[in-house]
């Protein structure tokens, strides 16, 4: 699963930086000087991806070297620093301890009451969660409907991105399709698991997943219809690039910190393999985009 997660991050970020943003800015469409490499903008954007990768490697290596506590600041108290108290001070402390014993007992009583109150609040929260799962609407729990609506809106946005991308060129559409596929595959598996956790059967969970996926076609047709105008298409590509970057760095990237404690180095290798594979794949599509269009067109 970590391979698909990292591959999704790589394809999403590469599609946003190497395809969507250059198209939105009108870069790379024959606007080159005589001595300038036509792919110069791609190498500069690859440097941006390289900066992201370097920071990921740095934080990951620091975490692995520090055992997950690289940013903690411990306070060491040596055992040889002991204090020898005189007998008079010991007796004075003893009398003070007798006086403070009652205060401690009262404080303990208050803490017990506070703990019991906290336990009651926690049990009330658990009961509310159970009630939300038990409440059915059209045969499905409310939590399941919330997951379905979120997934449907997500798929609608993916369809809109596909429609706008294919309106620009079929190669851009293929690159966006790869990016969406790589991040949607683990997302759909997680939604299916959430449906099952809500008490929905496997058949109904598959039905909800399929119905949410059909919303992608609605977004696709809308994207194809509203992106005939070049200016509208450029604005939409800018928005979609921002959405892809947000999904990659906010929704998907935190999952990269979930590592297998038994095989941390294998997880680290698989994560980097997925990132590099996604970046290289979308970079090759960006470099050979024009020859591919000419060969098929």
PDB file of C-alpha atoms in Angstrom:
ATOM      1  CA  UNK A   1       0.000   0.000   0.000  1.00  0.00           C
ATOM      2  CA  UNK A   2       2.898   2.367   0.708  1.00  0.00           C
ATOM      3  CA  UNK A   3       4.007   1.929  -2.900  1.00  0.00           C
ATOM      4  CA  UNK A   4       0.648   3.163  -4.219  1.00  0.00           C
ATOM      5  CA  UNK A   5       0.598   6.017  -1.703  1.00  0.00           C
ATOM      6  CA  UNK A   6       4.034   7.278  -2.737  1.00  0.00           C
ATOM      7  CA  UNK A   7       3.239   6.682  -6.413  1.00  0.00           C
ATOM      8  CA  UNK A   8       0.093   8.760  -6.019  1.00  0.00           C
ATOM      9  CA  UNK A   9       2.063  11.600  -4.440  1.00  0.00           C
ATOM     10  CA  UNK A  10       4.659  11.460  -7.210  1.00  0.00           C
ATOM     11  CA  UNK A  11       2.137  11.500 -10.043  1.00  0.00           C
ATOM     12  CA  UNK A  12      -0.060  14.194  -8.469  1.00  0.00           C
ATOM     13  CA  UNK A  13       2.806  16.598  -7.806  1.00  0.00           C
ATOM     14  CA  UNK A  14       4.466  15.930 -11.158  1.00  0.00           C
ATOM     15  CA  UNK A  15       1.214  16.373 -13.070  1.00  0.00           C
ATOM     16  CA  UNK A  16       0.527  19.659 -11.282  1.00  0.00           C
ATOM     17  CA  UNK A  17       4.040  21.080 -11.697  1.00  0.00           C
ATOM     18  CA  UNK A  18       5.108  19.627 -15.058  1.00  0.00           C
ATOM     19  CA  UNK A  19       1.801  19.706 -16.952  1.00  0.00           C
ATOM     20  CA  UNK A  20      -1.047  21.736 -15.494  1.00  0.00           C
ATOM     21  CA  UNK A  21       0.810  24.821 -14.248  1.00  0.00           C
ATOM     22  CA  UNK A  22       2.895  25.248 -17.459  1.00  0.00           C
ATOM     23  CA  UNK A  23      -0.269  24.962 -19.564  1.00  0.00           C
ATOM     24  CA  UNK A  24      -2.084  27.451 -17.352  1.00  0.00           C
ATOM     25  CA  UNK A  25       0.795  29.928 -17.749  1.00  0.00           C
ATOM     26  CA  UNK A  26       1.205  29.270 -21.459  1.00  0.00           C
ATOM     27  CA  UNK A  27       4.753  27.968 -20.997  1.00  0.00           C
ATOM     28  CA  UNK A  28       6.319  25.411 -23.305  1.00  0.00           C
ATOM     29  CA  UNK A  29       4.057  25.970 -26.281  1.00  0.00           C
ATOM     30  CA  UNK A  30       6.718  26.936 -28.790  1.00  0.00           C
ATOM     31  CA  UNK A  31       7.732  30.014 -26.800  1.00  0.00           C
ATOM     32  CA  UNK A  32      11.496  29.431 -26.924  1.00  0.00           C
ATOM     33  CA  UNK A  33      14.433  31.548 -28.024  1.00  0.00           C
ATOM     34  CA  UNK A  34      17.008  30.412 -30.534  1.00  0.00           C
ATOM     35  CA  UNK A  35      19.652  29.249 -28.048  1.00  0.00           C
ATOM     36  CA  UNK A  36      17.277  28.211 -25.268  1.00  0.00           C
ATOM     37  CA  UNK A  37      16.365  24.617 -24.599  1.00  0.00           C
ATOM     38  CA  UNK A  38      12.658  24.102 -25.202  1.00  0.00           C
ATOM     39  CA  UNK A  39      12.501  21.913 -22.090  1.00  0.00           C
ATOM     40  CA  UNK A  40      14.322  24.399 -19.846  1.00  0.00           C
ATOM     41  CA  UNK A  41      11.176  25.081 -17.841  1.00  0.00           C
ATOM     42  CA  UNK A  42      10.810  21.345 -17.181  1.00  0.00           C
ATOM     43  CA  UNK A  43      14.292  21.085 -15.674  1.00  0.00           C
ATOM     44  CA  UNK A  44      13.595  24.054 -13.404  1.00  0.00           C
ATOM     45  CA  UNK A  45      10.360  22.478 -12.240  1.00  0.00           C
ATOM     46  CA  UNK A  46      12.215  19.201 -11.719  1.00  0.00           C
ATOM     47  CA  UNK A  47      14.487  21.150  -9.373  1.00  0.00           C
ATOM     48  CA  UNK A  48      11.338  22.051  -7.414  1.00  0.00           C
ATOM     49  CA  UNK A  49      10.473  18.359  -7.156  1.00  0.00           C
ATOM     50  CA  UNK A  50      14.072  17.708  -6.149  1.00  0.00           C
ATOM     51  CA  UNK A  51      13.740  20.180  -3.294  1.00  0.00           C
ATOM     52  CA  UNK A  52      10.638  18.346  -2.089  1.00  0.00           C
ATOM     53  CA  UNK A  53      12.482  15.027  -2.281  1.00  0.00           C
ATOM     54  CA  UNK A  54      15.563  16.309  -0.421  1.00  0.00           C
ATOM     55  CA  UNK A  55      13.445  17.588   2.463  1.00  0.00           C
ATOM     56  CA  UNK A  56      11.549  14.285   2.606  1.00  0.00           C
ATOM     57  CA  UNK A  57      14.826  12.328   2.685  1.00  0.00           C
ATOM     58  CA  UNK A  58      16.232  14.595   5.398  1.00  0.00           C
ATOM     59  CA  UNK A  59      13.210  14.292   7.699  1.00  0.00           C
ATOM     60  CA  UNK A  60      12.849  10.569   7.074  1.00  0.00           C
ATOM     61  CA  UNK A  61      16.523   9.858   7.777  1.00  0.00           C
ATOM     62  CA  UNK A  62      16.421  11.986  10.925  1.00  0.00           C
ATOM     63  CA  UNK A  63      13.383  10.086  12.129  1.00  0.00           C
ATOM     64  CA  UNK A  64      14.933   6.689  11.371  1.00  0.00           C
ATOM     65  CA  UNK A  65      18.248   7.643  13.007  1.00  0.00           C
ATOM     66  CA  UNK A  66      16.546   9.033  16.109  1.00  0.00           C
ATOM     67  CA  UNK A  67      14.080   6.187  16.476  1.00  0.00           C
ATOM     68  CA  UNK A  68      11.147   8.544  15.984  1.00  0.00           C
ATOM     69  CA  UNK A  69      12.301  10.961  18.685  1.00  0.00           C
ATOM     70  CA  UNK A  70      14.744  13.136  16.782  1.00  0.00           C
ATOM     71  CA  UNK A  71      13.073  16.400  17.873  1.00  0.00           C
ATOM     72  CA  UNK A  72      12.671  15.551  21.542  1.00  0.00           C
ATOM     73  CA  UNK A  73      14.750  17.220  24.211  1.00  0.00           C
ATOM     74  CA  UNK A  74      15.465  14.952  27.147  1.00  0.00           C
ATOM     75  CA  UNK A  75      16.550  16.119  30.567  1.00  0.00           C
ATOM     76  CA  UNK A  76      19.109  13.835  32.226  1.00  0.00           C
ATOM     77  CA  UNK A  77      19.421  13.836  35.966  1.00  0.00           C
ATOM     78  CA  UNK A  78      22.700  12.146  37.016  1.00  0.00           C
ATOM     79  CA  UNK A  79      22.481   9.763  39.917  1.00  0.00           C
ATOM     80  CA  UNK A  80      25.649  11.018  41.594  1.00  0.00           C
ATOM     81  CA  UNK A  81      24.143  14.479  42.248  1.00  0.00           C
ATOM     82  CA  UNK A  82      22.548  13.712  45.626  1.00  0.00           C
ATOM     83  CA  UNK A  83      21.643  16.078  48.386  1.00  0.00           C
ATOM     84  CA  UNK A  84      22.434  15.296  52.000  1.00  0.00           C
ATOM     85  CA  UNK A  85      19.966  16.851  54.397  1.00  0.00           C
ATOM     86  CA  UNK A  86      20.698  17.590  58.023  1.00  0.00           C
ATOM     87  CA  UNK A  87      18.612  15.944  60.730  1.00  0.00           C
ATOM     88  CA  UNK A  88      16.923  19.213  61.650  1.00  0.00           C
ATOM     89  CA  UNK A  89      15.669  19.760  58.139  1.00  0.00           C
ATOM     90  CA  UNK A  90      14.450  16.168  57.929  1.00  0.00           C
ATOM     91  CA  UNK A  91      12.382  16.569  61.098  1.00  0.00           C
ATOM     92  CA  UNK A  92      10.953  19.870  59.899  1.00  0.00           C
ATOM     93  CA  UNK A  93       9.902  18.240  56.632  1.00  0.00           C
ATOM     94  CA  UNK A  94       8.321  15.401  58.586  1.00  0.00           C
ATOM     95  CA  UNK A  95       6.101  17.787  60.547  1.00  0.00           C
ATOM     96  CA  UNK A  96       5.099  19.539  57.335  1.00  0.00           C
ATOM     97  CA  UNK A  97       4.239  16.194  55.733  1.00  0.00           C
ATOM     98  CA  UNK A  98       1.863  15.393  58.575  1.00  0.00           C
ATOM     99  CA  UNK A  99       0.073  18.686  58.071  1.00  0.00           C
ATOM    100  CA  UNK A 100      -0.159  18.277  54.311  1.00  0.00           C
ATOM    101  CA  UNK A 101      -1.424  14.692  54.458  1.00  0.00           C
ATOM    102  CA  UNK A 102      -5.023  15.836  54.893  1.00  0.00           C
ATOM    103  CA  UNK A 103      -4.701  18.206  51.954  1.00  0.00           C
ATOM    104  CA  UNK A 104      -3.392  15.366  49.793  1.00  0.00           C
ATOM    105  CA  UNK A 105      -6.276  13.131  50.815  1.00  0.00           C
ATOM    106  CA  UNK A 106      -8.756  15.824  49.870  1.00  0.00           C
ATOM    107  CA  UNK A 107      -6.986  16.356  46.545  1.00  0.00           C
ATOM    108  CA  UNK A 108      -7.068  12.618  45.865  1.00  0.00           C
ATOM    109  CA  UNK A 109     -10.773  12.583  46.542  1.00  0.00           C
ATOM    110  CA  UNK A 110     -11.294  15.422  44.096  1.00  0.00           C
ATOM    111  CA  UNK A 111      -9.169  13.687  41.447  1.00  0.00           C
ATOM    112  CA  UNK A 112     -11.180  10.483  41.822  1.00  0.00           C
ATOM    113  CA  UNK A 113     -14.389  12.425  41.292  1.00  0.00           C
ATOM    114  CA  UNK A 114     -12.875  14.164  38.244  1.00  0.00           C
ATOM    115  CA  UNK A 115     -11.781  10.813  36.766  1.00  0.00           C
ATOM    116  CA  UNK A 116     -15.246   9.362  37.249  1.00  0.00           C
ATOM    117  CA  UNK A 117     -16.723  12.416  35.528  1.00  0.00           C
ATOM    118  CA  UNK A 118     -14.299  11.982  32.600  1.00  0.00           C
ATOM    119  CA  UNK A 119     -15.229   8.302  32.327  1.00  0.00           C
ATOM    120  CA  UNK A 120     -18.893   9.259  32.162  1.00  0.00           C
ATOM    121  CA  UNK A 121     -18.184  11.759  29.377  1.00  0.00           C
ATOM    122  CA  UNK A 122     -16.163   9.180  27.408  1.00  0.00           C
ATOM    123  CA  UNK A 123     -18.918   6.592  27.737  1.00  0.00           C
ATOM    124  CA  UNK A 124     -21.421   9.205  26.564  1.00  0.00           C
ATOM    125  CA  UNK A 125     -19.287   9.906  23.477  1.00  0.00           C
ATOM    126  CA  UNK A 126     -19.083   6.179  22.718  1.00  0.00           C
ATOM    127  CA  UNK A 127     -22.855   5.888  23.046  1.00  0.00           C
ATOM    128  CA  UNK A 128     -23.302   8.808  20.640  1.00  0.00           C
ATOM    129  CA  UNK A 129     -21.065   7.082  18.077  1.00  0.00           C
ATOM    130  CA  UNK A 130     -23.046   3.869  18.436  1.00  0.00           C
ATOM    131  CA  UNK A 131     -26.307   5.779  18.034  1.00  0.00           C
ATOM    132  CA  UNK A 132     -25.003   7.503  14.876  1.00  0.00           C
ATOM    133  CA  UNK A 133     -24.164   4.088  13.435  1.00  0.00           C
ATOM    134  CA  UNK A 134     -27.536   2.661  14.449  1.00  0.00           C
ATOM    135  CA  UNK A 135     -29.593   5.472  12.889  1.00  0.00           C
ATOM    136  CA  UNK A 136     -30.543   4.386   9.375  1.00  0.00           C
ATOM    137  CA  UNK A 137     -31.597   6.536   6.445  1.00  0.00           C
ATOM    138  CA  UNK A 138     -32.803   4.651   3.361  1.00  0.00           C
ATOM    139  CA  UNK A 139     -31.219   1.500   4.753  1.00  0.00           C
ATOM    140  CA  UNK A 140     -27.762   3.002   5.387  1.00  0.00           C
ATOM    141  CA  UNK A 141     -26.298   4.576   8.543  1.00  0.00           C
ATOM    142  CA  UNK A 142     -25.757   8.335   8.564  1.00  0.00           C
ATOM    143  CA  UNK A 143     -21.974   7.904   8.813  1.00  0.00           C
ATOM    144  CA  UNK A 144     -22.066   5.807   5.650  1.00  0.00           C
ATOM    145  CA  UNK A 145     -23.980   8.551   3.827  1.00  0.00           C
ATOM    146  CA  UNK A 146     -21.401  11.114   4.932  1.00  0.00           C
ATOM    147  CA  UNK A 147     -18.599   8.954   3.511  1.00  0.00           C
ATOM    148  CA  UNK A 148     -20.569   8.494   0.295  1.00  0.00           C
ATOM    149  CA  UNK A 149     -21.174  12.230  -0.185  1.00  0.00           C
ATOM    150  CA  UNK A 150     -17.507  13.020   0.400  1.00  0.00           C
ATOM    151  CA  UNK A 151     -16.402  10.327  -2.041  1.00  0.00           C
ATOM    152  CA  UNK A 152     -18.947  11.454  -4.649  1.00  0.00           C
ATOM    153  CA  UNK A 153     -17.745  15.066  -4.497  1.00  0.00           C
ATOM    154  CA  UNK A 154     -14.147  13.883  -4.707  1.00  0.00           C
ATOM    155  CA  UNK A 155     -14.888  11.807  -7.807  1.00  0.00           C
ATOM    156  CA  UNK A 156     -16.827  14.694  -9.342  1.00  0.00           C
ATOM    157  CA  UNK A 157     -13.720  16.866  -8.982  1.00  0.00           C
ATOM    158  CA  UNK A 158     -11.579  14.158 -10.554  1.00  0.00           C
ATOM    159  CA  UNK A 159     -13.949  13.953 -13.511  1.00  0.00           C
ATOM    160  CA  UNK A 160     -13.867  17.716 -13.914  1.00  0.00           C
ATOM    161  CA  UNK A 161     -10.058  17.599 -13.942  1.00  0.00           C
ATOM    162  CA  UNK A 162     -10.096  14.875 -16.592  1.00  0.00           C
ATOM    163  CA  UNK A 163     -12.489  16.830 -18.798  1.00  0.00           C
ATOM    164  CA  UNK A 164     -10.374  19.977 -18.664  1.00  0.00           C
ATOM    165  CA  UNK A 165      -7.141  18.039 -19.192  1.00  0.00           C
ATOM    166  CA  UNK A 166      -8.424  16.158 -22.237  1.00  0.00           C
ATOM    167  CA  UNK A 167      -9.723  19.442 -23.658  1.00  0.00           C
ATOM    168  CA  UNK A 168      -6.136  20.737 -23.611  1.00  0.00           C
ATOM    169  CA  UNK A 169      -4.625  17.649 -25.280  1.00  0.00           C
ATOM    170  CA  UNK A 170      -4.988  13.903 -25.099  1.00  0.00           C
ATOM    171  CA  UNK A 171      -1.449  13.549 -23.714  1.00  0.00           C
ATOM    172  CA  UNK A 172      -2.288  15.919 -20.858  1.00  0.00           C
ATOM    173  CA  UNK A 173      -5.428  13.898 -20.267  1.00  0.00           C
ATOM    174  CA  UNK A 174      -3.421  10.670 -20.069  1.00  0.00           C
ATOM    175  CA  UNK A 175      -1.027  12.214 -17.553  1.00  0.00           C
ATOM    176  CA  UNK A 176      -3.904  13.450 -15.406  1.00  0.00           C
ATOM    177  CA  UNK A 177      -5.593  10.043 -15.674  1.00  0.00           C
ATOM    178  CA  UNK A 178      -2.453   8.325 -14.370  1.00  0.00           C
ATOM    179  CA  UNK A 179      -2.218  10.766 -11.475  1.00  0.00           C
ATOM    180  CA  UNK A 180      -5.878  10.289 -10.545  1.00  0.00           C
ATOM    181  CA  UNK A 181      -5.674   6.498 -10.819  1.00  0.00           C
ATOM    182  CA  UNK A 182      -2.611   6.242  -8.568  1.00  0.00           C
ATOM    183  CA  UNK A 183      -4.127   8.273  -5.746  1.00  0.00           C
ATOM    184  CA  UNK A 184      -7.701   7.002  -6.144  1.00  0.00           C
ATOM    185  CA  UNK A 185      -6.871   3.289  -5.873  1.00  0.00           C
ATOM    186  CA  UNK A 186      -5.824   3.346  -2.182  1.00  0.00           C
ATOM    187  CA  UNK A 187      -8.544   5.939  -1.519  1.00  0.00           C
ATOM    188  CA  UNK A 188     -11.264   3.587  -2.775  1.00  0.00           C
ATOM    189  CA  UNK A 189      -9.904   0.726  -0.684  1.00  0.00           C
ATOM    190  CA  UNK A 190     -10.010   2.920   2.423  1.00  0.00           C
ATOM    191  CA  UNK A 191     -13.598   4.008   1.659  1.00  0.00           C
ATOM    192  CA  UNK A 192     -14.619   0.372   1.286  1.00  0.00           C
ATOM    193  CA  UNK A 193     -13.082  -0.407   4.687  1.00  0.00           C
ATOM    194  CA  UNK A 194     -14.924   2.554   6.240  1.00  0.00           C
ATOM    195  CA  UNK A 195     -18.235   1.305   4.846  1.00  0.00           C
ATOM    196  CA  UNK A 196     -17.630  -2.110   6.386  1.00  0.00           C
ATOM    197  CA  UNK A 197     -16.692  -0.479   9.691  1.00  0.00           C
ATOM    198  CA  UNK A 198     -20.087   1.270   9.707  1.00  0.00           C
ATOM    199  CA  UNK A 199     -21.819  -2.100   9.578  1.00  0.00           C
ATOM    200  CA  UNK A 200     -22.693  -1.998   5.868  1.00  0.00           C
ATOM    201  CA  UNK A 201     -22.523  -5.312   4.027  1.00  0.00           C
ATOM    202  CA  UNK A 202     -19.907  -5.980   1.346  1.00  0.00           C
ATOM    203  CA  UNK A 203     -22.466  -5.913  -1.466  1.00  0.00           C
ATOM    204  CA  UNK A 204     -23.922  -2.578  -0.357  1.00  0.00           C
ATOM    205  CA  UNK A 205     -20.416  -1.163   0.156  1.00  0.00           C
ATOM    206  CA  UNK A 206     -19.515  -2.059  -3.418  1.00  0.00           C
ATOM    207  CA  UNK A 207     -22.772  -0.474  -4.591  1.00  0.00           C
ATOM    208  CA  UNK A 208     -21.983   2.782  -2.770  1.00  0.00           C
ATOM    209  CA  UNK A 209     -18.454   2.803  -4.170  1.00  0.00           C
ATOM    210  CA  UNK A 210     -19.790   2.300  -7.701  1.00  0.00           C
ATOM    211  CA  UNK A 211     -22.444   5.006  -7.318  1.00  0.00           C
ATOM    212  CA  UNK A 212     -19.848   7.485  -6.054  1.00  0.00           C
ATOM    213  CA  UNK A 213     -17.533   6.591  -8.941  1.00  0.00           C
ATOM    214  CA  UNK A 214     -20.297   7.368 -11.452  1.00  0.00           C
ATOM    215  CA  UNK A 215     -20.180  11.002 -10.298  1.00  0.00           C
ATOM    216  CA  UNK A 216     -16.849  11.181 -12.115  1.00  0.00           C
ATOM    217  CA  UNK A 217     -18.702  11.072 -15.454  1.00  0.00           C
ATOM    218  CA  UNK A 218     -20.834  14.055 -14.460  1.00  0.00           C
ATOM    219  CA  UNK A 219     -17.704  16.068 -13.748  1.00  0.00           C
ATOM    220  CA  UNK A 220     -16.119  14.806 -16.976  1.00  0.00           C
ATOM    221  CA  UNK A 221     -18.944  16.067 -19.201  1.00  0.00           C
ATOM    222  CA  UNK A 222     -19.097  19.396 -17.374  1.00  0.00           C
ATOM    223  CA  UNK A 223     -15.333  19.801 -17.732  1.00  0.00           C
ATOM    224  CA  UNK A 224     -15.487  19.045 -21.450  1.00  0.00           C
ATOM    225  CA  UNK A 225     -18.331  21.522 -21.910  1.00  0.00           C
ATOM    226  CA  UNK A 226     -16.973  24.534 -20.044  1.00  0.00           C
ATOM    227  CA  UNK A 227     -13.359  24.301 -21.224  1.00  0.00           C
ATOM    228  CA  UNK A 228     -13.947  25.212 -24.882  1.00  0.00           C
ATOM    229  CA  UNK A 229     -12.799  28.743 -24.112  1.00  0.00           C
ATOM    230  CA  UNK A 230      -9.002  28.839 -23.780  1.00  0.00           C
ATOM    231  CA  UNK A 231      -9.010  31.417 -20.976  1.00  0.00           C
ATOM    232  CA  UNK A 232     -11.521  29.425 -18.938  1.00  0.00           C
ATOM    233  CA  UNK A 233      -9.451  26.294 -19.511  1.00  0.00           C
ATOM    234  CA  UNK A 234      -6.278  27.989 -18.258  1.00  0.00           C
ATOM    235  CA  UNK A 235      -8.011  29.187 -15.095  1.00  0.00           C
ATOM    236  CA  UNK A 236      -9.456  25.736 -14.471  1.00  0.00           C
ATOM    237  CA  UNK A 237      -6.042  24.122 -14.965  1.00  0.00           C
ATOM    238  CA  UNK A 238      -4.615  26.496 -12.354  1.00  0.00           C
ATOM    239  CA  UNK A 239      -7.321  25.554  -9.854  1.00  0.00           C
ATOM    240  CA  UNK A 240      -6.911  21.832 -10.567  1.00  0.00           C
ATOM    241  CA  UNK A 241      -3.138  22.102 -10.086  1.00  0.00           C
ATOM    242  CA  UNK A 242      -3.723  23.634  -6.660  1.00  0.00           C
ATOM    243  CA  UNK A 243      -6.195  20.873  -5.778  1.00  0.00           C
ATOM    244  CA  UNK A 244      -3.714  18.185  -6.812  1.00  0.00           C
ATOM    245  CA  UNK A 245      -0.943  19.747  -4.727  1.00  0.00           C
ATOM    246  CA  UNK A 246      -3.277  20.028  -1.729  1.00  0.00           C
ATOM    247  CA  UNK A 247      -4.359  16.388  -2.021  1.00  0.00           C
ATOM    248  CA  UNK A 248      -0.755  15.230  -2.379  1.00  0.00           C
ATOM    249  CA  UNK A 249       0.738  17.185   0.518  1.00  0.00           C
ATOM    250  CA  UNK A 250      -2.180  17.394   2.972  1.00  0.00           C
ATOM    251  CA  UNK A 251      -4.302  14.278   2.425  1.00  0.00           C
ATOM    252  CA  UNK A 252      -1.853  11.662   1.135  1.00  0.00           C
ATOM    253  CA  UNK A 253       1.631  12.695   2.278  1.00  0.00           C
ATOM    254  CA  UNK A 254       0.986  12.189   6.041  1.00  0.00           C
ATOM    255  CA  UNK A 255       0.473   8.493   5.302  1.00  0.00           C
ATOM    256  CA  UNK A 256       4.142   8.313   4.288  1.00  0.00           C
ATOM    257  CA  UNK A 257       5.120   8.603   7.956  1.00  0.00           C
ATOM    258  CA  UNK A 258       3.307   5.353   8.785  1.00  0.00           C
ATOM    259  CA  UNK A 259       6.171   2.886   8.547  1.00  0.00           C
ATOM    260  CA  UNK A 260       6.576  -0.787   9.300  1.00  0.00           C
ATOM    261  CA  UNK A 261       8.611  -0.971  12.507  1.00  0.00           C
ATOM    262  CA  UNK A 262       9.814  -4.464  11.618  1.00  0.00           C
ATOM    263  CA  UNK A 263      11.055  -3.416   8.147  1.00  0.00           C
ATOM    264  CA  UNK A 264      11.644   0.360   8.195  1.00  0.00           C
ATOM    265  CA  UNK A 265      14.367   0.326   5.541  1.00  0.00           C
ATOM    266  CA  UNK A 266      12.225  -1.672   3.115  1.00  0.00           C
ATOM    267  CA  UNK A 267       9.365   0.783   3.635  1.00  0.00           C
ATOM    268  CA  UNK A 268      11.766   3.680   3.054  1.00  0.00           C
ATOM    269  CA  UNK A 269      12.974   2.087  -0.196  1.00  0.00           C
ATOM    270  CA  UNK A 270       9.448   1.389  -1.458  1.00  0.00           C
ATOM    271  CA  UNK A 271       8.324   4.946  -0.687  1.00  0.00           C
ATOM    272  CA  UNK A 272      11.232   6.486  -2.587  1.00  0.00           C
ATOM    273  CA  UNK A 273      10.720   4.056  -5.451  1.00  0.00           C
ATOM    274  CA  UNK A 274       7.093   5.141  -5.784  1.00  0.00           C
ATOM    275  CA  UNK A 275       7.955   8.848  -5.649  1.00  0.00           C
ATOM    276  CA  UNK A 276      10.711   8.615  -8.259  1.00  0.00           C
ATOM    277  CA  UNK A 277       8.632   6.352 -10.512  1.00  0.00           C
ATOM    278  CA  UNK A 278       5.732   8.813 -10.501  1.00  0.00           C
ATOM    279  CA  UNK A 279       7.972  11.784 -11.227  1.00  0.00           C
ATOM    280  CA  UNK A 280       9.914  10.044 -14.002  1.00  0.00           C
ATOM    281  CA  UNK A 281       6.745   8.756 -15.668  1.00  0.00           C
ATOM    282  CA  UNK A 282       5.105  12.179 -15.823  1.00  0.00           C
ATOM    283  CA  UNK A 283       8.413  13.815 -16.839  1.00  0.00           C
ATOM    284  CA  UNK A 284       8.744  11.465 -19.813  1.00  0.00           C
ATOM    285  CA  UNK A 285       5.176  12.285 -20.849  1.00  0.00           C
ATOM    286  CA  UNK A 286       5.969  16.009 -20.633  1.00  0.00           C
ATOM    287  CA  UNK A 287       9.190  15.681 -22.659  1.00  0.00           C
ATOM    288  CA  UNK A 288       7.737  13.539 -25.432  1.00  0.00           C
ATOM    289  CA  UNK A 289       4.283  15.120 -25.441  1.00  0.00           C
ATOM    290  CA  UNK A 290       4.655  16.924 -28.772  1.00  0.00           C
ATOM    291  CA  UNK A 291       6.154  13.919 -30.643  1.00  0.00           C
ATOM    292  CA  UNK A 292       3.354  11.720 -29.296  1.00  0.00           C
ATOM    293  CA  UNK A 293       0.685  14.174 -30.450  1.00  0.00           C
ATOM    294  CA  UNK A 294       2.276  14.483 -33.899  1.00  0.00           C
ATOM    295  CA  UNK A 295       2.685  10.739 -34.313  1.00  0.00           C
ATOM    296  CA  UNK A 296      -0.961  10.001 -33.530  1.00  0.00           C
ATOM    297  CA  UNK A 297      -2.477  13.217 -34.837  1.00  0.00           C
TER     298      UNK A 297
END
